Short mmCIF file of C-alpha atoms and ligand atoms in Angstrom, two decimals:
data_model
loop_
_atom_site.label_atom_id
_atom_site.label_comp_id
_atom_site.label_asym_id
_atom_site.label_seq_id
_atom_site.Cartn_x
_atom_site.Cartn_y
_atom_site.Cartn_z
CA MET N 1 25.88 13.65 -2.36
CA ILE N 2 24.85 10.02 -2.32
CA ASP N 3 25.84 9.50 1.32
CA ARG N 4 23.11 11.94 2.32
CA PHE N 5 20.66 9.06 1.93
CA PHE N 6 22.90 6.07 1.34
CA SER N 7 25.05 6.02 4.38
CA GLN N 8 27.57 3.35 5.17
CA THR N 9 28.60 5.05 8.38
CA ARG N 10 28.36 2.84 11.41
CA PRO N 11 27.08 4.45 14.59
CA LYS N 12 29.86 5.65 16.81
CA GLN N 13 30.90 3.44 19.69
CA GLY N 14 28.29 3.64 22.39
CA GLU N 15 25.53 4.66 20.02
CA ASP N 16 23.45 1.81 21.29
CA ALA N 17 19.76 1.55 21.93
CA GLU N 18 20.04 3.58 25.15
CA THR N 19 21.70 6.51 23.36
CA ILE N 20 19.30 6.23 20.43
CA LYS N 21 16.35 6.36 22.85
CA LEU N 22 17.44 9.81 24.02
CA GLY N 23 16.83 11.20 20.53
CA ARG N 24 13.84 11.54 18.25
CA ILE N 25 12.38 8.10 17.51
CA PRO N 26 10.55 7.49 14.23
CA SER N 27 7.01 6.54 15.14
CA HIS N 28 6.55 4.50 11.95
CA ILE N 29 9.34 2.67 10.11
CA ALA N 30 8.65 1.01 6.76
CA ILE N 31 11.10 -1.52 5.36
CA ILE N 32 11.52 -2.88 1.84
CA MET N 33 13.10 -6.22 2.75
CA ASP N 34 15.15 -6.86 -0.38
CA GLY N 35 18.07 -9.07 -1.39
CA ASN N 36 17.01 -12.54 -0.26
CA GLY N 37 17.66 -14.04 -3.69
CA ARG N 38 21.12 -12.48 -4.01
CA TRP N 39 22.01 -13.59 -0.49
CA ALA N 40 21.20 -17.19 -1.45
CA LYS N 41 23.01 -16.95 -4.78
CA LYS N 42 26.16 -15.70 -3.07
CA LYS N 43 26.09 -18.81 -0.91
CA GLY N 44 25.34 -21.15 -3.83
CA LEU N 45 21.88 -21.87 -2.42
CA PRO N 46 18.46 -21.80 -4.12
CA ARG N 47 16.62 -18.45 -3.91
CA VAL N 48 14.06 -19.85 -1.49
CA ALA N 49 16.82 -20.43 1.07
CA GLY N 50 17.25 -16.67 1.12
CA HIS N 51 13.56 -16.18 1.80
CA ARG N 52 13.69 -18.69 4.65
CA GLU N 53 16.68 -16.90 6.15
CA GLY N 54 15.06 -13.50 5.62
CA MET N 55 12.04 -14.60 7.58
CA LYS N 56 14.22 -15.26 10.60
CA VAL N 57 15.38 -11.65 10.69
CA ILE N 58 11.90 -10.26 11.24
CA ASN N 59 11.59 -11.10 14.93
CA ARG N 60 14.85 -9.47 15.88
CA VAL N 61 13.94 -6.31 14.01
CA VAL N 62 10.47 -6.16 15.59
CA GLU N 63 11.90 -6.60 19.07
CA LYS N 64 14.60 -3.98 18.58
CA ALA N 65 12.15 -1.49 17.06
CA ASP N 66 9.81 -2.07 19.98
CA GLU N 67 12.63 -1.65 22.47
CA ILE N 68 13.52 1.83 21.24
CA GLY N 69 9.89 2.95 21.10
CA VAL N 70 8.87 2.59 17.47
CA LYS N 71 5.07 2.30 17.35
CA TYR N 72 4.48 0.98 13.83
CA LEU N 73 6.64 -1.24 11.66
CA THR N 74 5.54 -1.94 8.09
CA LEU N 75 7.33 -4.71 6.21
CA TYR N 76 7.05 -5.16 2.44
CA ALA N 77 6.73 -8.92 2.13
CA PHE N 78 5.20 -9.46 -1.33
CA SER N 79 4.35 -6.95 -4.05
CA THR N 80 1.58 -7.08 -6.63
CA GLU N 81 4.40 -7.50 -9.17
CA ASN N 82 6.01 -10.46 -7.39
CA TRP N 83 3.45 -12.81 -9.01
CA LYS N 84 5.71 -12.60 -12.09
CA ARG N 85 8.24 -14.86 -10.38
CA PRO N 86 8.49 -18.60 -11.06
CA LYS N 87 5.54 -20.51 -9.59
CA THR N 88 7.75 -22.54 -7.25
CA GLU N 89 9.15 -19.34 -5.71
CA VAL N 90 5.70 -17.74 -5.40
CA ASP N 91 4.34 -20.91 -3.79
CA PHE N 92 7.19 -20.84 -1.31
CA LEU N 93 6.64 -17.16 -0.51
CA MET N 94 2.94 -17.82 0.05
CA LYS N 95 3.82 -20.43 2.67
CA LEU N 96 6.02 -18.06 4.65
CA PRO N 97 3.25 -16.19 6.49
CA GLU N 98 1.95 -19.51 7.84
CA ARG N 99 5.42 -20.60 8.84
CA PHE N 100 6.32 -17.31 10.41
CA LEU N 101 3.06 -16.85 12.27
CA GLY N 102 2.87 -20.56 13.15
CA ASN N 103 6.22 -20.28 14.91
CA GLU N 104 6.07 -16.75 16.20
CA LEU N 105 2.48 -15.97 17.10
CA PRO N 106 2.86 -16.99 20.78
CA LYS N 107 5.90 -14.73 21.09
CA LEU N 108 4.16 -11.86 19.31
CA GLN N 109 1.27 -12.30 21.74
CA LYS N 110 3.58 -12.29 24.71
CA ASN N 111 5.20 -9.10 23.43
CA ASN N 112 1.81 -7.43 22.96
CA VAL N 113 2.42 -7.04 19.18
CA LYS N 114 -0.58 -6.17 17.06
CA VAL N 115 -0.43 -7.79 13.60
CA ARG N 116 -1.95 -6.00 10.60
CA VAL N 117 -1.90 -6.81 6.92
CA MET N 118 -2.29 -4.49 3.97
CA GLY N 119 -2.72 -5.77 0.43
CA ASP N 120 -5.25 -7.40 -1.85
CA LYS N 121 -6.27 -10.52 0.02
CA ASN N 122 -8.44 -11.85 -2.80
CA LEU N 123 -5.52 -13.24 -4.75
CA LEU N 124 -3.83 -14.98 -1.84
CA PRO N 125 -4.12 -18.76 -1.55
CA SER N 126 -6.65 -19.64 1.16
CA HIS N 127 -3.99 -21.19 3.42
CA THR N 128 -2.11 -17.87 3.38
CA SER N 129 -5.10 -15.65 4.06
CA ARG N 130 -6.29 -18.00 6.83
CA ALA N 131 -2.93 -17.72 8.59
CA VAL N 132 -2.85 -13.94 8.42
CA ASP N 133 -6.52 -13.56 9.38
CA LYS N 134 -5.89 -15.71 12.45
CA ALA N 135 -2.92 -13.59 13.52
CA VAL N 136 -4.80 -10.34 12.97
CA GLU N 137 -7.81 -11.63 14.90
CA GLU N 138 -5.81 -13.05 17.79
CA THR N 139 -3.71 -9.95 18.28
CA LYS N 140 -6.39 -7.34 17.63
CA HIS N 141 -6.64 -6.26 21.27
CA ASN N 142 -2.87 -5.97 21.74
CA THR N 143 -1.67 -2.48 22.48
CA GLY N 144 2.06 -2.71 21.70
CA ILE N 145 3.93 -2.17 18.45
CA VAL N 146 1.87 -2.61 15.27
CA LEU N 147 3.51 -5.06 12.87
CA ASN N 148 2.00 -4.33 9.49
CA PHE N 149 2.77 -6.75 6.65
CA ALA N 150 2.42 -5.46 3.10
CA LEU N 151 1.36 -8.67 1.42
CA ASN N 152 0.27 -8.64 -2.21
CA TYR N 153 0.59 -4.90 -1.84
CA GLY N 154 0.99 -2.42 -4.69
CA SER N 155 0.66 1.29 -4.21
CA ARG N 156 -0.83 2.04 -7.63
CA HIS N 157 -3.46 -0.65 -7.14
CA GLU N 158 -4.22 0.76 -3.69
CA LEU N 159 -4.61 4.30 -5.06
CA MET N 160 -6.70 3.12 -8.00
CA GLN N 161 -9.03 1.23 -5.64
CA ALA N 162 -9.37 4.26 -3.38
CA VAL N 163 -10.26 6.50 -6.32
CA ARG N 164 -12.75 3.94 -7.59
CA THR N 165 -14.49 3.69 -4.18
CA LEU N 166 -14.72 7.46 -3.90
CA CYS N 167 -16.12 7.75 -7.45
CA GLU N 168 -18.76 5.14 -6.59
CA GLU N 169 -19.74 7.14 -3.52
CA VAL N 170 -20.06 10.28 -5.63
CA GLU N 171 -22.07 8.44 -8.28
CA ALA N 172 -24.40 7.08 -5.61
CA GLY N 173 -24.91 10.62 -4.32
CA LYS N 174 -23.32 9.75 -0.95
CA ARG N 175 -20.72 12.48 -1.20
CA SER N 176 -19.80 15.46 -3.28
CA ALA N 177 -16.55 15.44 -5.25
CA LEU N 178 -15.75 18.73 -3.55
CA ASP N 179 -15.43 17.20 -0.10
CA ILE N 180 -12.72 14.78 -1.22
CA ASP N 181 -9.59 16.09 0.42
CA GLU N 182 -6.25 14.52 1.37
CA ASN N 183 -7.66 13.08 4.59
CA VAL N 184 -10.60 11.47 2.82
CA LEU N 185 -8.28 9.85 0.30
CA SER N 186 -5.85 8.72 3.04
CA GLU N 187 -8.69 7.04 4.88
CA ARG N 188 -9.48 5.00 1.79
CA LEU N 189 -5.93 3.63 1.55
CA LEU N 190 -4.91 0.29 3.00
CA SER N 191 -2.77 2.10 5.55
CA SER N 192 -5.79 3.87 7.01
CA GLY N 193 -5.31 4.39 10.73
CA LEU N 194 -1.51 4.33 10.51
CA PRO N 195 0.53 7.53 10.48
CA ASP N 196 2.74 8.04 7.41
CA PRO N 197 6.14 6.36 7.76
CA ASP N 198 8.79 8.65 9.22
CA LEU N 199 11.60 6.48 7.95
CA LEU N 200 11.88 4.19 4.93
CA ILE N 201 14.62 1.58 4.86
CA ARG N 202 15.52 -0.46 1.79
CA THR N 203 18.15 -3.17 1.88
CA SER N 204 20.25 -4.72 -0.91
CA GLY N 205 21.51 -1.54 -2.57
CA GLU N 206 18.48 -0.89 -4.78
CA ILE N 207 17.50 2.77 -4.79
CA ARG N 208 13.85 2.63 -5.79
CA LEU N 209 10.40 2.29 -4.28
CA SER N 210 9.11 -0.64 -6.35
CA ASN N 211 5.49 0.50 -6.00
CA PHE N 212 5.63 0.83 -2.21
CA MET N 213 3.51 3.40 -0.31
CA LEU N 214 3.87 6.14 -2.94
CA TRP N 215 1.36 8.42 -1.23
CA GLN N 216 2.38 7.70 2.34
CA LEU N 217 6.12 8.22 1.77
CA ALA N 218 5.69 11.77 0.44
CA TYR N 219 7.67 13.28 3.35
CA SER N 220 9.47 10.28 4.81
CA GLU N 221 13.21 10.13 5.32
CA PHE N 222 14.88 7.47 3.13
CA TRP N 223 17.80 5.30 4.14
CA PHE N 224 19.33 2.73 1.82
CA THR N 225 21.90 0.11 2.65
CA ASP N 226 23.90 -2.47 0.67
CA VAL N 227 23.22 -5.06 3.36
CA LEU N 228 21.10 -7.93 2.03
CA TRP N 229 17.95 -8.55 4.05
CA PRO N 230 18.98 -11.92 5.55
CA ASP N 231 22.10 -10.17 6.94
CA PHE N 232 20.17 -7.20 8.34
CA GLY N 233 20.53 -6.95 12.09
CA GLU N 234 19.73 -4.82 15.09
CA ASP N 235 22.90 -2.79 14.50
CA ASP N 236 21.71 -1.88 10.99
CA LEU N 237 18.37 -0.76 12.39
CA MET N 238 20.17 1.34 14.99
CA GLU N 239 22.32 2.87 12.27
CA ALA N 240 19.27 3.78 10.22
CA VAL N 241 17.58 5.41 13.21
CA HIS N 242 20.81 7.19 14.12
CA ILE N 243 21.00 8.67 10.62
CA TYR N 244 17.31 9.57 10.84
CA GLN N 245 18.05 11.49 14.02
CA THR N 246 20.60 13.62 12.16
CA ARG N 247 18.12 14.61 9.44
CA LYS N 248 16.33 17.93 9.48
CA ARG N 249 12.74 17.49 8.38
CA ARG N 250 11.36 20.67 6.88
CA TYR N 251 8.13 19.63 5.16
CA GLY N 252 8.57 22.46 2.72
CA GLY N 253 9.20 25.05 5.43
CA VAL N 254 12.47 26.68 6.38
C1 IPE E 1 13.05 -9.74 -1.31
O1 IPE E 1 14.12 -10.43 -1.84
C2 IPE E 1 11.87 -10.62 -1.02
C3 IPE E 1 10.75 -10.47 -1.96
C4 IPE E 1 10.68 -9.61 -2.92
C5 IPE E 1 9.64 -11.36 -1.77
P1 IPE E 1 14.25 -10.76 -3.38
O2 IPE E 1 13.66 -12.10 -3.63
O3 IPE E 1 13.69 -9.66 -4.21
O4 IPE E 1 15.81 -10.83 -3.54
P2 IPE E 1 16.68 -10.32 -4.76
O5 IPE E 1 16.32 -8.89 -4.99
O6 IPE E 1 16.32 -11.18 -5.92
O7 IPE E 1 18.08 -10.50 -4.31
C1 IPE E 2 10.22 -5.18 -3.68
O1 IPE E 2 11.31 -5.95 -4.04
C2 IPE E 2 9.16 -6.04 -3.08
C3 IPE E 2 9.46 -6.63 -1.78
C4 IPE E 2 10.55 -6.44 -1.08
C5 IPE E 2 8.45 -7.47 -1.24
P1 IPE E 2 11.53 -6.51 -5.52
O2 IPE E 2 12.76 -7.31 -5.47
O3 IPE E 2 10.30 -7.19 -5.98
O4 IPE E 2 11.72 -5.17 -6.35
P2 IPE E 2 12.36 -4.92 -7.77
O5 IPE E 2 11.75 -5.92 -8.72
O6 IPE E 2 13.82 -5.16 -7.62
O7 IPE E 2 12.05 -3.52 -8.09
MG1 MG E 3 14.50 -8.00 -4.98
#
């Protein structure tokens, strides 16, 4: 049963981007980039070396996703629970957006990538929020793939905030509780404006959501792999999309 969502099958020979492009392409892919620490440990390196290596994977994945026609790519970069990690690791993780965007922004621009960020920005160090604000601002008119970073993101916090905002609007007499429907709530989430992910990928063999997009993933297809994030490559992405193309999405119908 497990291989229904945890597939180790490699795409058949020739199942390359061109073949994949003939099939149904997920409009929105969300990825829980996990396993950086274990990757480093396996190599006898400090955990942060895994984060540095993991950062390098992002560009390749964005370019491949773009090539096959994916419109939105959401990457879970830091959760609201990741603050529990040792301060040195958190400090390192908070420097990664600057490093990544410092190096890659010109290329993202050239590729017409639109950067977005979802998460609670208030708790980010100012150097981190400055770097992401700059990238969002400078790419806001781009019309290509949307690269959405979940940074200090937690789904329960997001839902709680949305409920709180709606309650305030009701209290202030701006809306009636009765007109709160699924669309109204969706619009109050940090993912507002993005379609729900069609495909969720999690690396490193963990089979859980870790507080990621609980509302938005209600009808997404899930694909898990043992591959650790720093080892994730274009072929793994193609495998995930290939498996996605074999799934029958029913949304409760027949
Ligand atoms: C994912 O890798 C990156 C973040 C959560 C920031 P981990 O750091 O969780 O790696 P493991 O799970 O310890 O191997
Ligand atoms: C989820 O990974 C968060 C990110 C990938 C950013 P974690 O490594 O934090 O998840 P748990 O702790 O194993 O559930
Ligand atoms: Mg982890």
